[in-house]
PDB file of C-alpha atoms in Angstrom:
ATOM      1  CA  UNK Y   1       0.000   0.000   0.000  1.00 71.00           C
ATOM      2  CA  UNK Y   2       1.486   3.405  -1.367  1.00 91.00           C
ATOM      3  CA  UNK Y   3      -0.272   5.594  -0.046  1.00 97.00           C
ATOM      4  CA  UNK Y   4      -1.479   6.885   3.728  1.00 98.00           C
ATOM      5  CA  UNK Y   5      -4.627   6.719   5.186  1.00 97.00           C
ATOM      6  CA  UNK Y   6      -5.416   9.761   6.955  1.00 96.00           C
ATOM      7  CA  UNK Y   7      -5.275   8.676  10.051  1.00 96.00           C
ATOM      8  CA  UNK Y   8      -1.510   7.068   9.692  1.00 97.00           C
ATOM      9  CA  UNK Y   9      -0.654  10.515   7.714  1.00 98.00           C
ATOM     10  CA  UNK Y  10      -1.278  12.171  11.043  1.00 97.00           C
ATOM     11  CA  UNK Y  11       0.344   9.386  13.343  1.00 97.00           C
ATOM     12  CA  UNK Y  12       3.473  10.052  10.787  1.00 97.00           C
ATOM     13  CA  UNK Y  13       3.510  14.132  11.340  1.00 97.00           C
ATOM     14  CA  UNK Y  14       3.267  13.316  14.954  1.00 95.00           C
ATOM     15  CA  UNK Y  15       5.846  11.617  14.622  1.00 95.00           C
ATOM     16  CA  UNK Y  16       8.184  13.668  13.361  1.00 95.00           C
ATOM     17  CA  UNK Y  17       8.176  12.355   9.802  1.00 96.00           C
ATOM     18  CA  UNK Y  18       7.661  14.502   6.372  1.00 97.00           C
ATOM     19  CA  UNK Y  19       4.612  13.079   4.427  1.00 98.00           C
ATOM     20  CA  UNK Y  20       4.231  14.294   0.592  1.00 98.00           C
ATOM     21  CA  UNK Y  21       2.337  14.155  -2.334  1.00 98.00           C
ATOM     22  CA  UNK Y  22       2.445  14.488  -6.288  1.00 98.00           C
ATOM     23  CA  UNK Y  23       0.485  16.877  -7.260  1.00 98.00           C
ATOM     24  CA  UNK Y  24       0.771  16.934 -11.026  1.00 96.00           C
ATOM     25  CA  UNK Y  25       1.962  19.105 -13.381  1.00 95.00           C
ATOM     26  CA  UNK Y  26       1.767  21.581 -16.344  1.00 95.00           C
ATOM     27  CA  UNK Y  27       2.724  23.486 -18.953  1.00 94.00           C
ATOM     28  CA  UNK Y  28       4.571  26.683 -18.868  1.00 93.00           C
ATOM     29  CA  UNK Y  29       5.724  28.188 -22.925  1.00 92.00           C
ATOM     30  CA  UNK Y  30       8.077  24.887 -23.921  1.00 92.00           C
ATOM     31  CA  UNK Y  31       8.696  22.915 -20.469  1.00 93.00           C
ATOM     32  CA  UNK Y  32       6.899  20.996 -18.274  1.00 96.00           C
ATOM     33  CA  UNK Y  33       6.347  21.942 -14.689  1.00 97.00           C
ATOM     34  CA  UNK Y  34       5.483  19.783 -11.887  1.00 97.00           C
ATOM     35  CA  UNK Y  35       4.351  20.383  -8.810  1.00 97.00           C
ATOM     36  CA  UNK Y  36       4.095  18.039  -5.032  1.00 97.00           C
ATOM     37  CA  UNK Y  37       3.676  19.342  -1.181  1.00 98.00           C
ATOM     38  CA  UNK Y  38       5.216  18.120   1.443  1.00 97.00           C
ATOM     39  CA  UNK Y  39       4.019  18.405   5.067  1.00 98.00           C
ATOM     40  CA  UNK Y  40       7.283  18.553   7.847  1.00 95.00           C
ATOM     41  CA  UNK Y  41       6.944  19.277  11.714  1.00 90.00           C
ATOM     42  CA  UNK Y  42       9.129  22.107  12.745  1.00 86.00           C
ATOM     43  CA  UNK Y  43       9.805  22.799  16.603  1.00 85.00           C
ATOM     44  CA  UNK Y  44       6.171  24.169  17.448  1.00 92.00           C
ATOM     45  CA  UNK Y  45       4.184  23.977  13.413  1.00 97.00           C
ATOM     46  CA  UNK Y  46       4.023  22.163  10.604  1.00 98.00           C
ATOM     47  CA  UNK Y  47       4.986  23.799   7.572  1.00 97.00           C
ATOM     48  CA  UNK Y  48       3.346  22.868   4.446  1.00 98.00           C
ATOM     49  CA  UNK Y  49       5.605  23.096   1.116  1.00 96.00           C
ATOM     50  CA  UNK Y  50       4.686  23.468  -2.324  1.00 96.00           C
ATOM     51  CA  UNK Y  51       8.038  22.420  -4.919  1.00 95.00           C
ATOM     52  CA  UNK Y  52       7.516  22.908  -8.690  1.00 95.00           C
ATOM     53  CA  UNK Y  53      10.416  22.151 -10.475  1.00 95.00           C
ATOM     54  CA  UNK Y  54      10.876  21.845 -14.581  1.00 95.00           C
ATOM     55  CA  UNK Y  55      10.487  17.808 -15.847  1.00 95.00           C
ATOM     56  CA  UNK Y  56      13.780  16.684 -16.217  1.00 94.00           C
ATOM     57  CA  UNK Y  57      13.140  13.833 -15.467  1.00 92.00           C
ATOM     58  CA  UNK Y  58      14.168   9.978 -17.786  1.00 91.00           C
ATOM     59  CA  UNK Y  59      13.324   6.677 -17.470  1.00 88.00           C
ATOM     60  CA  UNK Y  60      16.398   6.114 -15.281  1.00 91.00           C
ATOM     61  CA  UNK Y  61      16.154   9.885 -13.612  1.00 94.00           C
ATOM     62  CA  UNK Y  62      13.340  10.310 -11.326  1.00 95.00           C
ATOM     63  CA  UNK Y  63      14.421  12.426  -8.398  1.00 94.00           C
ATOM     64  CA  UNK Y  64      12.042  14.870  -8.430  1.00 94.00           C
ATOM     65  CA  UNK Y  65      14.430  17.016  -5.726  1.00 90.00           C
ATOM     66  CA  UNK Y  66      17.440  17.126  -7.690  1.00 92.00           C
ATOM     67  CA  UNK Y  67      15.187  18.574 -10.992  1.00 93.00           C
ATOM     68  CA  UNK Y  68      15.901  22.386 -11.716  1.00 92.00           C
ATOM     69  CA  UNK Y  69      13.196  24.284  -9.639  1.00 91.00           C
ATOM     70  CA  UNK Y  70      10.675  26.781 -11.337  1.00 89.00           C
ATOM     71  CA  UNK Y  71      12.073  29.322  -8.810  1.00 84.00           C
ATOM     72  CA  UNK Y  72      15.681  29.246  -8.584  1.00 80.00           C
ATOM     73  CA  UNK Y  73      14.765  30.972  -4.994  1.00 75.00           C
ATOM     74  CA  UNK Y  74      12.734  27.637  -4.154  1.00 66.00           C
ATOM     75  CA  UNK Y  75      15.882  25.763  -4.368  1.00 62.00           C
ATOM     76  CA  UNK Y  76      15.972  23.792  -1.043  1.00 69.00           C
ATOM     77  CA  UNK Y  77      12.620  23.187   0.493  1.00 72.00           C
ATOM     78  CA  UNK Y  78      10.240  25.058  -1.943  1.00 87.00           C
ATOM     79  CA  UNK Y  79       7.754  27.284  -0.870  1.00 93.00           C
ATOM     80  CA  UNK Y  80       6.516  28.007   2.491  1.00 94.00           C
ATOM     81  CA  UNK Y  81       2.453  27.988   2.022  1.00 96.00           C
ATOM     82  CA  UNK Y  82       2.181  28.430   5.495  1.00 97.00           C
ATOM     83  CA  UNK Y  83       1.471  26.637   8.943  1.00 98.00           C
ATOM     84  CA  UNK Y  84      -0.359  24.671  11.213  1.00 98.00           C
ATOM     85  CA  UNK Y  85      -0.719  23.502  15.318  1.00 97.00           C
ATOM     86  CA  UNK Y  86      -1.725  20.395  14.348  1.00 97.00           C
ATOM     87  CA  UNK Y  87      -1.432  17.120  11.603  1.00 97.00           C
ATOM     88  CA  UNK Y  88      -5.324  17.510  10.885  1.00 97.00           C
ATOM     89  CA  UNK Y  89      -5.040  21.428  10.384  1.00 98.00           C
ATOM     90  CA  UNK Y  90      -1.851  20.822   8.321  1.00 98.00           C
ATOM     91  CA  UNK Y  91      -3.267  18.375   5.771  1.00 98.00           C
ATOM     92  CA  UNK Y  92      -6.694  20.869   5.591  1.00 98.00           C
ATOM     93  CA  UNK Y  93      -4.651  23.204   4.713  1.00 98.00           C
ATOM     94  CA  UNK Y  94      -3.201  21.519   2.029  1.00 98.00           C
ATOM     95  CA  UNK Y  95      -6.096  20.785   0.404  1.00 98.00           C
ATOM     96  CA  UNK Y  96      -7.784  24.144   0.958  1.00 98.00           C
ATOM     97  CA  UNK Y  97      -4.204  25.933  -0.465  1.00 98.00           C
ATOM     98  CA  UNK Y  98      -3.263  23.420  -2.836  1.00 98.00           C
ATOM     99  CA  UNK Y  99      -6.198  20.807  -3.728  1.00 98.00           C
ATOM    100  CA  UNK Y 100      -4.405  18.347  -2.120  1.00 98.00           C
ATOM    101  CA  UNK Y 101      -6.288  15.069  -1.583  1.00 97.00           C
ATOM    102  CA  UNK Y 102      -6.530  13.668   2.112  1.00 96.00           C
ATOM    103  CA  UNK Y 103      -5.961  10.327   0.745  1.00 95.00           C
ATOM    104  CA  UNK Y 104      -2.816  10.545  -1.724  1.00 97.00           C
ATOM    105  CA  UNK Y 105      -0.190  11.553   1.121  1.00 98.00           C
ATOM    106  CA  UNK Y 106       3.179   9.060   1.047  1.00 98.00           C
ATOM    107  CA  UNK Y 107       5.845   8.751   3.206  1.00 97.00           C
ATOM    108  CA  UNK Y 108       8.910  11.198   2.496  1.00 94.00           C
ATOM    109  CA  UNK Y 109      11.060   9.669  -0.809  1.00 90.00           C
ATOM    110  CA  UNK Y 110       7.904   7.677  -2.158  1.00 95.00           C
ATOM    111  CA  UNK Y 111       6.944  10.911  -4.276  1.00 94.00           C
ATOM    112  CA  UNK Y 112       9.587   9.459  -6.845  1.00 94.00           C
ATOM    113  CA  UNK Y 113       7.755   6.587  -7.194  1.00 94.00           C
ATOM    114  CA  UNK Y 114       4.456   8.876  -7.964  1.00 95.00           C
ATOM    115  CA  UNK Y 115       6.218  10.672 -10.599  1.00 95.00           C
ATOM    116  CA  UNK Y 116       7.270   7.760 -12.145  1.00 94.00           C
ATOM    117  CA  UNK Y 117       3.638   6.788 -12.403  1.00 94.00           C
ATOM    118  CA  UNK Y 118       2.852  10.291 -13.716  1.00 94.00           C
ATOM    119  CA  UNK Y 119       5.479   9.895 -16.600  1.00 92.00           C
ATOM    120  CA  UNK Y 120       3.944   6.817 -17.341  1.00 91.00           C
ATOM    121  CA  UNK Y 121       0.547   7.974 -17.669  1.00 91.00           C
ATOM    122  CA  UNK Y 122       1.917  11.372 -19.660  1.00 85.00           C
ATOM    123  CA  UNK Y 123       3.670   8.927 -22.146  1.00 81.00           C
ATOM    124  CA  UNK Y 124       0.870   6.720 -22.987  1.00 76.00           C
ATOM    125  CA  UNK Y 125      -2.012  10.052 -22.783  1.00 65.00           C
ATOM    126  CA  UNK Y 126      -3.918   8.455 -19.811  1.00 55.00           C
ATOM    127  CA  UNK Y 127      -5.991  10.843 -17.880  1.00 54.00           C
ATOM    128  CA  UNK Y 128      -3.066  12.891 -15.727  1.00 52.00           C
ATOM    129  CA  UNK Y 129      -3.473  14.289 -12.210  1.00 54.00           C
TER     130      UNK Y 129
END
């Protein structure tokens, strides 16, 4: 099982653990943009995260963090959407911010595995996220 139910997302941000997920991409002139959030507990918050980064990606390159981000000033964490006291406020404010989906959350590193997917799809013209 990939992905998180909601109630193991939250036991994960209690935790201490980053939780992200592929959000799907578009088009911006000639490249391809792509886009995931990741939730992370700080000392007091979690932070939620939005990364879009150009597709660089190859059948034997998919490490979404190492593609060139959309905003070189994005570079390490991407952007800071904003905060939250708890797991259950952080992943509503995902999907209120971002349209995240309560249900599509992985554990930190797995998002590689969901872009893989997504190149997949992209290649053969299934419906995309």
């Amino acid at each position: 099982m990939r992905y998180l139910t909601p109630s193991f997302a939250i036991g994960a941000l209690h935790r201490g653990q980053e939780i992200e997920q592929f959000l799907g991409g578009f088009d911006r002139g000639e490249q391809h943009i792509i886009r995931w959030a990741a939730l992370g507990r700080g000392k007091d918050r979690i932070t939620l995260y939005l990364s879009e980064a150009v597709d660089a990606g190859t059948d034997s390159f998919l490490d979404v963090s190492e593609f060139p981000p959309l905003d070189p000033d994005d570079e390490s964490w991407g952007k800071v959407i904003g905060t939250a006291a708890s797991p259950g406020e952080a992943l509503a404010l995902a999907e209120h911010h971002l349209g995240a989906s309560r249900d599509r959350w992985v554990n930190q590193g797995v998002i590689c595995s969901e872009y893989k997917d997504y190149r997949a799809a992209r290649s053969t013209n299934e419906p995309l996220m």
